[in-house]
N, CA, C and O atoms as a printed pandas DataFrame, in Angstrom:
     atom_number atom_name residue_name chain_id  residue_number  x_coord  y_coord  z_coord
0              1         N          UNK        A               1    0.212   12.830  -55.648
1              2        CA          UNK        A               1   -0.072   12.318  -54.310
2              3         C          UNK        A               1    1.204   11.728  -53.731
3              4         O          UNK        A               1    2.147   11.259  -54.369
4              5         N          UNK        A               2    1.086   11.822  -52.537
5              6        CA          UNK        A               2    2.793   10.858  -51.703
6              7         C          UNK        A               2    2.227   10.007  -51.300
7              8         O          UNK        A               2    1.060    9.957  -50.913
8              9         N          UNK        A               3    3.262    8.983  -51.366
9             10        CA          UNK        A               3    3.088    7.536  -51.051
10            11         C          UNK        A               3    2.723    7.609  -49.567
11            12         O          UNK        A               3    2.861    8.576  -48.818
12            13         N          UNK        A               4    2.197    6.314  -49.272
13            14        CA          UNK        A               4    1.849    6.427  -47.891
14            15         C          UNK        A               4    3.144    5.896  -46.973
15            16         O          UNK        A               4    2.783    5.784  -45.802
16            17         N          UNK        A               5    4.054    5.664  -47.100
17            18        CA          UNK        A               5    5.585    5.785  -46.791
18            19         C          UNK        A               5    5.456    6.883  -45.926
19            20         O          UNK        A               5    5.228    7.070  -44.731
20            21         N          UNK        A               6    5.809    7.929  -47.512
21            22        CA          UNK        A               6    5.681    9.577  -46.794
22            23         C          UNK        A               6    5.105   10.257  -46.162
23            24         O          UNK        A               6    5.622   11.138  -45.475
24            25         N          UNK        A               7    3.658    9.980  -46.243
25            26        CA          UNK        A               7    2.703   10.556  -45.170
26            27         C          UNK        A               7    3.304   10.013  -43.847
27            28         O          UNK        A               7    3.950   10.795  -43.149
28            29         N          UNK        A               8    3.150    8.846  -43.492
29            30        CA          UNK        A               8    3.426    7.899  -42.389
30            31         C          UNK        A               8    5.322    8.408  -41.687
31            32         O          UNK        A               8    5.843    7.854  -40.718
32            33         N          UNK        A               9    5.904    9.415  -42.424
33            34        CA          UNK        A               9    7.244    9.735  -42.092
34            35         C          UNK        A               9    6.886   11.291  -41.667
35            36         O          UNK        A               9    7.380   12.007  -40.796
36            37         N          UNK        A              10    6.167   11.456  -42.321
37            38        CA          UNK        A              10    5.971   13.246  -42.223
38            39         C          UNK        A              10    4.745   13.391  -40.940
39            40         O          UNK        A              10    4.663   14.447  -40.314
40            41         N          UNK        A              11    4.100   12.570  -40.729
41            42        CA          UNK        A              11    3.572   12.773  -39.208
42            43         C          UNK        A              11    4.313   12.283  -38.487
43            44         O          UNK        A              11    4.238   13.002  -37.490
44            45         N          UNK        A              12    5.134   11.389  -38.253
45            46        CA          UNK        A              12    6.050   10.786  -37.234
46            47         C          UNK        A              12    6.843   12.105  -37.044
47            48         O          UNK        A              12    6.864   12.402  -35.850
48            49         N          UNK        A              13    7.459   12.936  -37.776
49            50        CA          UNK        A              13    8.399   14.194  -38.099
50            51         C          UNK        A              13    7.536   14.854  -37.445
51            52         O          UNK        A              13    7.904   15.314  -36.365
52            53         N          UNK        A              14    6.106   15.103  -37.908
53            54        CA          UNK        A              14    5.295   16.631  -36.788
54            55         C          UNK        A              14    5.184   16.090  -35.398
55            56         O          UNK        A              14    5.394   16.889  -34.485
56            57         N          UNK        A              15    4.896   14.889  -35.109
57            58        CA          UNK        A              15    4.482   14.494  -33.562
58            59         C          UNK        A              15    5.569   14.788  -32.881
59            60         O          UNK        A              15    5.553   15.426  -31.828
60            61         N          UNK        A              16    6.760   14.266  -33.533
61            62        CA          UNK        A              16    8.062   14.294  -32.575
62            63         C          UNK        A              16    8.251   15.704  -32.466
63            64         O          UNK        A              16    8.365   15.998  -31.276
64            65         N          UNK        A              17    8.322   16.569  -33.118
65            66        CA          UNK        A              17    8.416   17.831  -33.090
66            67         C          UNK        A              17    7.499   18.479  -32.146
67            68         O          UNK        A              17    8.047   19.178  -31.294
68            69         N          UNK        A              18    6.111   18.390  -32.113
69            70        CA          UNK        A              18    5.124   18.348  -31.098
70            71         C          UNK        A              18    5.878   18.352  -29.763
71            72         O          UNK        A              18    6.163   19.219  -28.937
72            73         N          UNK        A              19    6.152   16.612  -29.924
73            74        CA          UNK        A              19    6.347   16.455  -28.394
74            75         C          UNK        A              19    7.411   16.773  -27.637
75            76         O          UNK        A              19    7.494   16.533  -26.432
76            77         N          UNK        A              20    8.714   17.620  -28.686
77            78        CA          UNK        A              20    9.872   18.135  -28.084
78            79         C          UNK        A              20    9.637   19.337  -27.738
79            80         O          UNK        A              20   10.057   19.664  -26.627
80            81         N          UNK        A              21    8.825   20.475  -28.649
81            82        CA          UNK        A              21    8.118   21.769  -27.946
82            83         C          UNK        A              21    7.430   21.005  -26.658
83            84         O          UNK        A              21    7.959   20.952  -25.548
84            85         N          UNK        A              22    6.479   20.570  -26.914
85            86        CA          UNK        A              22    5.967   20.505  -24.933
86            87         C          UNK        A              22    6.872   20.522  -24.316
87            88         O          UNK        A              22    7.140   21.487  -23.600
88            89         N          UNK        A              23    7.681   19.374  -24.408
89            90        CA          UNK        A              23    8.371   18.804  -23.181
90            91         C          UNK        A              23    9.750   20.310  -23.194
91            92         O          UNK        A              23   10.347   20.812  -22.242
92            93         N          UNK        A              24    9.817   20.592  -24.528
93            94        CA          UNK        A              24   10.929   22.029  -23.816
94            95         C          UNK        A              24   10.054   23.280  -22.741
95            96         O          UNK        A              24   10.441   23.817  -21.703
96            97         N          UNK        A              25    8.879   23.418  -23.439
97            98        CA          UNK        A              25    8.065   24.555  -22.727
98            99         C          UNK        A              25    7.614   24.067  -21.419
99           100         O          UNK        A              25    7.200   24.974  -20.697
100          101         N          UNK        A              26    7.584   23.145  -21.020
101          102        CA          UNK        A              26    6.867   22.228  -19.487
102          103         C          UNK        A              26    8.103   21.750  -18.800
103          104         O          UNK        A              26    8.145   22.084  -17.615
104          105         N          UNK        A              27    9.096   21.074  -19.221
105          106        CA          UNK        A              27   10.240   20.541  -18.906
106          107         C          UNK        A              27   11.108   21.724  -18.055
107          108         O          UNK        A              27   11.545   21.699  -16.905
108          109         N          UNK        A              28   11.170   22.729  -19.060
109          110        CA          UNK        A              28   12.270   23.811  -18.492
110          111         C          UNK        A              28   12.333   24.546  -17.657
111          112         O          UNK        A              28   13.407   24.720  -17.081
112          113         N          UNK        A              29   10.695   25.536  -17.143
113          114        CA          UNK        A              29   10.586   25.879  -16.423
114          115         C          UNK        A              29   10.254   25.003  -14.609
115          116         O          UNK        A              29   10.480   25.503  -13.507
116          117         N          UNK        A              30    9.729   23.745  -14.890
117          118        CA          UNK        A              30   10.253   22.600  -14.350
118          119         C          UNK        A              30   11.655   22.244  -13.671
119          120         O          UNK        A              30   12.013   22.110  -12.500
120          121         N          UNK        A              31   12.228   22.159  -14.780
121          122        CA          UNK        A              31   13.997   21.576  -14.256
122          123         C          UNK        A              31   14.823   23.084  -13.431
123          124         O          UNK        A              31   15.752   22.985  -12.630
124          125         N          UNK        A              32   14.225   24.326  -13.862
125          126        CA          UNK        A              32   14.895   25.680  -12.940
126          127         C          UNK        A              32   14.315   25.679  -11.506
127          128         O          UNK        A              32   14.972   25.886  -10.486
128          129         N          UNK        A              33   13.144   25.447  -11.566
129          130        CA          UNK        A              33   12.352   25.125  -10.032
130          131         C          UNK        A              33   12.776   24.432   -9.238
131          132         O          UNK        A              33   12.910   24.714   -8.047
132          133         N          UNK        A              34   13.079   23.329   -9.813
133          134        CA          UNK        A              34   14.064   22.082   -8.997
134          135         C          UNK        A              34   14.878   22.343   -8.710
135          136         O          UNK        A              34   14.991   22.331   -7.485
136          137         N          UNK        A              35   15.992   22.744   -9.430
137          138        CA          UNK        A              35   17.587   23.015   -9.589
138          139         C          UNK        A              35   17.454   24.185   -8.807
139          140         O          UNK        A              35   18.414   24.157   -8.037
140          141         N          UNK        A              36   16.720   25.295   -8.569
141          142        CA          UNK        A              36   17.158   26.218   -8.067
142          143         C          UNK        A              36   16.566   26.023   -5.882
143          144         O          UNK        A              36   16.958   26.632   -4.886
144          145         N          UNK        A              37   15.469   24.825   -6.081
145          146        CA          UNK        A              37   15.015   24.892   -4.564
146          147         C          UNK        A              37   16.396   23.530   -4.386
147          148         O          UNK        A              37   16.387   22.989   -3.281
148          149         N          UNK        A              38   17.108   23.197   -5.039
149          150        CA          UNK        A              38   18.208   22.190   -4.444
150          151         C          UNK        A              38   18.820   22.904   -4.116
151          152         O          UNK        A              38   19.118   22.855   -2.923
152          153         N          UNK        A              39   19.396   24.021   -4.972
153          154        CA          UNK        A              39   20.661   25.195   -4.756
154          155         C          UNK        A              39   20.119   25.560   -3.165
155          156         O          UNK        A              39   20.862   25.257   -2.231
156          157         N          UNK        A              40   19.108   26.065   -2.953
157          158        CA          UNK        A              40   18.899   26.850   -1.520
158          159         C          UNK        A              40   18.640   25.730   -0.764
159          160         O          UNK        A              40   18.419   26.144    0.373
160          161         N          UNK        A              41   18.540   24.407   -0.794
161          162        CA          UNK        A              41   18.464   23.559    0.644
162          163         C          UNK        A              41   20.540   23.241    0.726
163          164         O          UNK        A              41   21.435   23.070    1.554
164          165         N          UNK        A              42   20.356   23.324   -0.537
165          166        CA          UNK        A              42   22.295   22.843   -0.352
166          167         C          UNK        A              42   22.741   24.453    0.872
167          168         O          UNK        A              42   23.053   24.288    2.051
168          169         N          UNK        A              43   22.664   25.673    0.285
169          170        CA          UNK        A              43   22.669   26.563    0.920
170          171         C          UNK        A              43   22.481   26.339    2.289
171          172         O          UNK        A              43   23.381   26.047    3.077
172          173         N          UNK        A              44   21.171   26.495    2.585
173          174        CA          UNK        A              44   20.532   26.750    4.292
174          175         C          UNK        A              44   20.919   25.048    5.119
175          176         O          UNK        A              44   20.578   24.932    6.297
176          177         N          UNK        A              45   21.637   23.804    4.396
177          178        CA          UNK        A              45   22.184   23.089    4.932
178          179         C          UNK        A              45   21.252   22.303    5.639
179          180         O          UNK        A              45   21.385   21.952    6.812
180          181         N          UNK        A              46   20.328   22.043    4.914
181          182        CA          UNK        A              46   19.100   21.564    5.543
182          183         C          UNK        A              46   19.084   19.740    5.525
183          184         O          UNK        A              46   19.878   19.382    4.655
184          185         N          UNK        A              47   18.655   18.946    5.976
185          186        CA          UNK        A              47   18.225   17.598    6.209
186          187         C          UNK        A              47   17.855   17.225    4.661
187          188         O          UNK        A              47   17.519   18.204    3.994
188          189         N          UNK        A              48   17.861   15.986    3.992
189          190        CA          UNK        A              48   17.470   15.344    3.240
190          191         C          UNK        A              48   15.733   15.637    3.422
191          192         O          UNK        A              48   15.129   16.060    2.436
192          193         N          UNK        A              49   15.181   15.456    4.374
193          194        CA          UNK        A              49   13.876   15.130    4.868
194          195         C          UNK        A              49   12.973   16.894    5.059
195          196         O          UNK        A              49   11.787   17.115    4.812
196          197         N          UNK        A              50   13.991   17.873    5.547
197          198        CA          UNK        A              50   13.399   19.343    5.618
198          199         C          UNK        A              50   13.365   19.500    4.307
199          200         O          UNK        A              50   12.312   19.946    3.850
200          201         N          UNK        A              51   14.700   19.125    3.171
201          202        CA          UNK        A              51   14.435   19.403    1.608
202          203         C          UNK        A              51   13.215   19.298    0.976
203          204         O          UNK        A              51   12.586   20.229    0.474
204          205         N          UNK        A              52   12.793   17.744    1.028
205          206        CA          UNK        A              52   11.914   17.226    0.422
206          207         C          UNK        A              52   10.486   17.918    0.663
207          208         O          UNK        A              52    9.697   18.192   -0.241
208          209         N          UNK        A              53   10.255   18.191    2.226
209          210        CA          UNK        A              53    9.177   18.671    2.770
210          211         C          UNK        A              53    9.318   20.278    2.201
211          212         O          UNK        A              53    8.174   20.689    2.010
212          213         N          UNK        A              54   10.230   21.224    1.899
213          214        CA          UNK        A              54   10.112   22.225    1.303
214          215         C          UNK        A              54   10.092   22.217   -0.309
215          216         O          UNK        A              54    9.909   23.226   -0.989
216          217         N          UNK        A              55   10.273   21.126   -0.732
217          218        CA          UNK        A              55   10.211   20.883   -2.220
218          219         C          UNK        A              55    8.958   20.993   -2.493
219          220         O          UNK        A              55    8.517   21.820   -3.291
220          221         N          UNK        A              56    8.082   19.947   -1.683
221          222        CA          UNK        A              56    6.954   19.731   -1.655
222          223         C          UNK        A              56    5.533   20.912   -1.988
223          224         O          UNK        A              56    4.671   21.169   -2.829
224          225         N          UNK        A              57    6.233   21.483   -0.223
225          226        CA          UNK        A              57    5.554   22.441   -0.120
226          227         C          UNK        A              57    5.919   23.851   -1.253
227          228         O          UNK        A              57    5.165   24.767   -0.922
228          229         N          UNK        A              58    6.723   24.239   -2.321
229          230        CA          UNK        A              58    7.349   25.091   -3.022
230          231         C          UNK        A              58    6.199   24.315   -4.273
231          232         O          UNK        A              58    5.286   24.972   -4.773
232          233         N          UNK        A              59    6.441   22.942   -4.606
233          234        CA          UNK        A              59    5.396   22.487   -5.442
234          235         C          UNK        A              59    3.709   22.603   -5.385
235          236         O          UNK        A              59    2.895   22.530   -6.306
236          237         N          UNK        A              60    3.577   22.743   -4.412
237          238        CA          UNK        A              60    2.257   22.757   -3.858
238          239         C          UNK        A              60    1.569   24.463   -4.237
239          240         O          UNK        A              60    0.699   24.801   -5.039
240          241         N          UNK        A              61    2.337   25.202   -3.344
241          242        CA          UNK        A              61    2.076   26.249   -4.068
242          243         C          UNK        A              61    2.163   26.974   -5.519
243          244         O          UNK        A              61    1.547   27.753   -6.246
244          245         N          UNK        A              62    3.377   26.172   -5.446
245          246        CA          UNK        A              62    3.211   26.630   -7.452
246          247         C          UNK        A              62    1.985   26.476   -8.439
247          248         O          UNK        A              62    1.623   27.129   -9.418
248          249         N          UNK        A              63    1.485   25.347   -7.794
249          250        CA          UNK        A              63    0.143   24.358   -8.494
250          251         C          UNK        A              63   -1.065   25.235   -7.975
251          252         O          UNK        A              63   -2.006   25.351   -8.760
252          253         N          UNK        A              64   -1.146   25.795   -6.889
253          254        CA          UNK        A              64   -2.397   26.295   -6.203
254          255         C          UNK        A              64   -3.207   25.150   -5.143
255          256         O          UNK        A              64   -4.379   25.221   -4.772
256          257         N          UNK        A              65   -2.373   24.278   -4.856
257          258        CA          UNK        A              65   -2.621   22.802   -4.256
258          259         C          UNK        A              65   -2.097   23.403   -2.796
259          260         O          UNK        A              65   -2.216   22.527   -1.940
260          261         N          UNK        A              66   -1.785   24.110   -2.490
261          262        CA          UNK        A              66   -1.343   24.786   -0.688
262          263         C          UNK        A              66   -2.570   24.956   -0.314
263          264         O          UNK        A              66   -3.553   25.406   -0.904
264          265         N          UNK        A              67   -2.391   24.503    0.843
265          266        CA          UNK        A              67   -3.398   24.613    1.805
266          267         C          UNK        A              67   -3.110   25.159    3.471
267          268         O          UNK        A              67   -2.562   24.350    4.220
268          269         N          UNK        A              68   -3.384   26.151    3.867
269          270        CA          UNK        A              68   -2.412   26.952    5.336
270          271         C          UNK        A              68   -3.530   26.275    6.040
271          272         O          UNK        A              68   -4.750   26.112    6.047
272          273         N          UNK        A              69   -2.094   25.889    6.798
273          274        CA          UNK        A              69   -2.234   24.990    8.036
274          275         C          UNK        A              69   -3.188   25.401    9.268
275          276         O          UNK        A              69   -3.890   24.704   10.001
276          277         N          UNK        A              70   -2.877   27.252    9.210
277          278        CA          UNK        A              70   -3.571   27.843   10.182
278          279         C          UNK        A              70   -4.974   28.612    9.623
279          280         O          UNK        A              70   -5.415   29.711    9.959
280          281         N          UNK        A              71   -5.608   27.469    8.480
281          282        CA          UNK        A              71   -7.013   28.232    8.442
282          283         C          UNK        A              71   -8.022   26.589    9.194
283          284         O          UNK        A              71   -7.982   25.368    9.046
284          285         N          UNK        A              72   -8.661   27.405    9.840
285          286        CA          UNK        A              72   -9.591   26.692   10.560
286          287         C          UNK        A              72  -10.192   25.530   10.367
287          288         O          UNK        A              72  -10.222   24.580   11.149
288          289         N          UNK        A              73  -10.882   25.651    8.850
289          290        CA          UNK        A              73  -11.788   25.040    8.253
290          291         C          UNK        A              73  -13.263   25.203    8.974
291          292         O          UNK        A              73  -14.114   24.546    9.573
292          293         N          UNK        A              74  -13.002   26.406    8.548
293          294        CA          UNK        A              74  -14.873   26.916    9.196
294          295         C          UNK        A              74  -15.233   26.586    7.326
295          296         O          UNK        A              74  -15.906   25.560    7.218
296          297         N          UNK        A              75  -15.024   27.016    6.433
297          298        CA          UNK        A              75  -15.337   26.320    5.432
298          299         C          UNK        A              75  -16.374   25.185    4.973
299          300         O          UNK        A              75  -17.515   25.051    4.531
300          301         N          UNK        A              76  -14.847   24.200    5.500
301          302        CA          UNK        A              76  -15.415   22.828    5.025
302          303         C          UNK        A              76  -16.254   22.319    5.869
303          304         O          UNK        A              76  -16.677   21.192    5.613
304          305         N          UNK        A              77  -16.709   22.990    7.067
305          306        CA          UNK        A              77  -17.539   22.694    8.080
306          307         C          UNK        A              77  -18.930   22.861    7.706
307          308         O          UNK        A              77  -19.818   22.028    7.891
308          309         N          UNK        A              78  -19.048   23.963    7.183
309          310        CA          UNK        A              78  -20.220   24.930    6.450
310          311         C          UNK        A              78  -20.724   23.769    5.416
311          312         O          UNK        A              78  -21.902   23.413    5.461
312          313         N          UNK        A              79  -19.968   23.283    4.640
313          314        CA          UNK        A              79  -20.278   22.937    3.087
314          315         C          UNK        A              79  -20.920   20.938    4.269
315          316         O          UNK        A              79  -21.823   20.148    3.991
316          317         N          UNK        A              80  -19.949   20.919    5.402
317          318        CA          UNK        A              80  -20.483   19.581    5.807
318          319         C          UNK        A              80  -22.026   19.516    6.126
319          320         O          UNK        A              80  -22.870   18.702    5.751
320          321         N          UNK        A              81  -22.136   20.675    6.970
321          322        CA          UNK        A              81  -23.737   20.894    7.669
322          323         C          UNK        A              81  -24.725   21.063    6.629
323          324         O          UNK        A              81  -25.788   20.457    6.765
324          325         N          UNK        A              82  -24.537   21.820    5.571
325          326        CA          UNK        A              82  -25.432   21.948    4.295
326          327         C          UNK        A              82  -25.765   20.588    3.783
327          328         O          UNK        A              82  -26.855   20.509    3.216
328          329         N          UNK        A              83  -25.027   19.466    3.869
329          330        CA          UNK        A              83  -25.144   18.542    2.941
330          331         C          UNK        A              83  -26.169   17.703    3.548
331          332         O          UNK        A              83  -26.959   17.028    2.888
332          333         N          UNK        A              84  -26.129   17.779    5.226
333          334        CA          UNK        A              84  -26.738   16.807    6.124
334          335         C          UNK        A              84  -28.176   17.266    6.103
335          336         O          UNK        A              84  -29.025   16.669    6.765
């Protein structure tokens, strides 16, 4: 049997290991998204404030969290009247 020393070293060893795969597999494709929508506002010479608002919106869609501006919301209108 191993001392409980060793147990208590050898999960500290798998977690950390754990948590450096996530953070490489989540982190990385992450930090290219960023780095690469900075590269194109540095490019198109855009405002601090147009950046952010296209960061945003570049995040938004990535997530499935976009929402176009030019849909009506006959939708959420529908789902309002049903409820009443």
């Amino acid at each position: 049997m191993a001392s409980p020393t060793t147990r208590v070293t050898f999960r500290l060893v798998v977690a950390i290991l754990v948590v450096t795969l996530v953070l490489f597999y989540v982190g990385r494709p992450l930090y290219w998204k960023i780095s690469a929508t900075v590269q194109e506002i540095r490019e198109n010479k855009r405002t601090v404030k147009q950046g952010i608002s296209q960061f945003v919106y570049e995040a938004q869609k990535s997530v499935g969290w976009f929402h176009d501006e030019s849909d009506s919301g006959a939708r959420e209108n529908r789902r309002a009247r049903s409820l009443f």
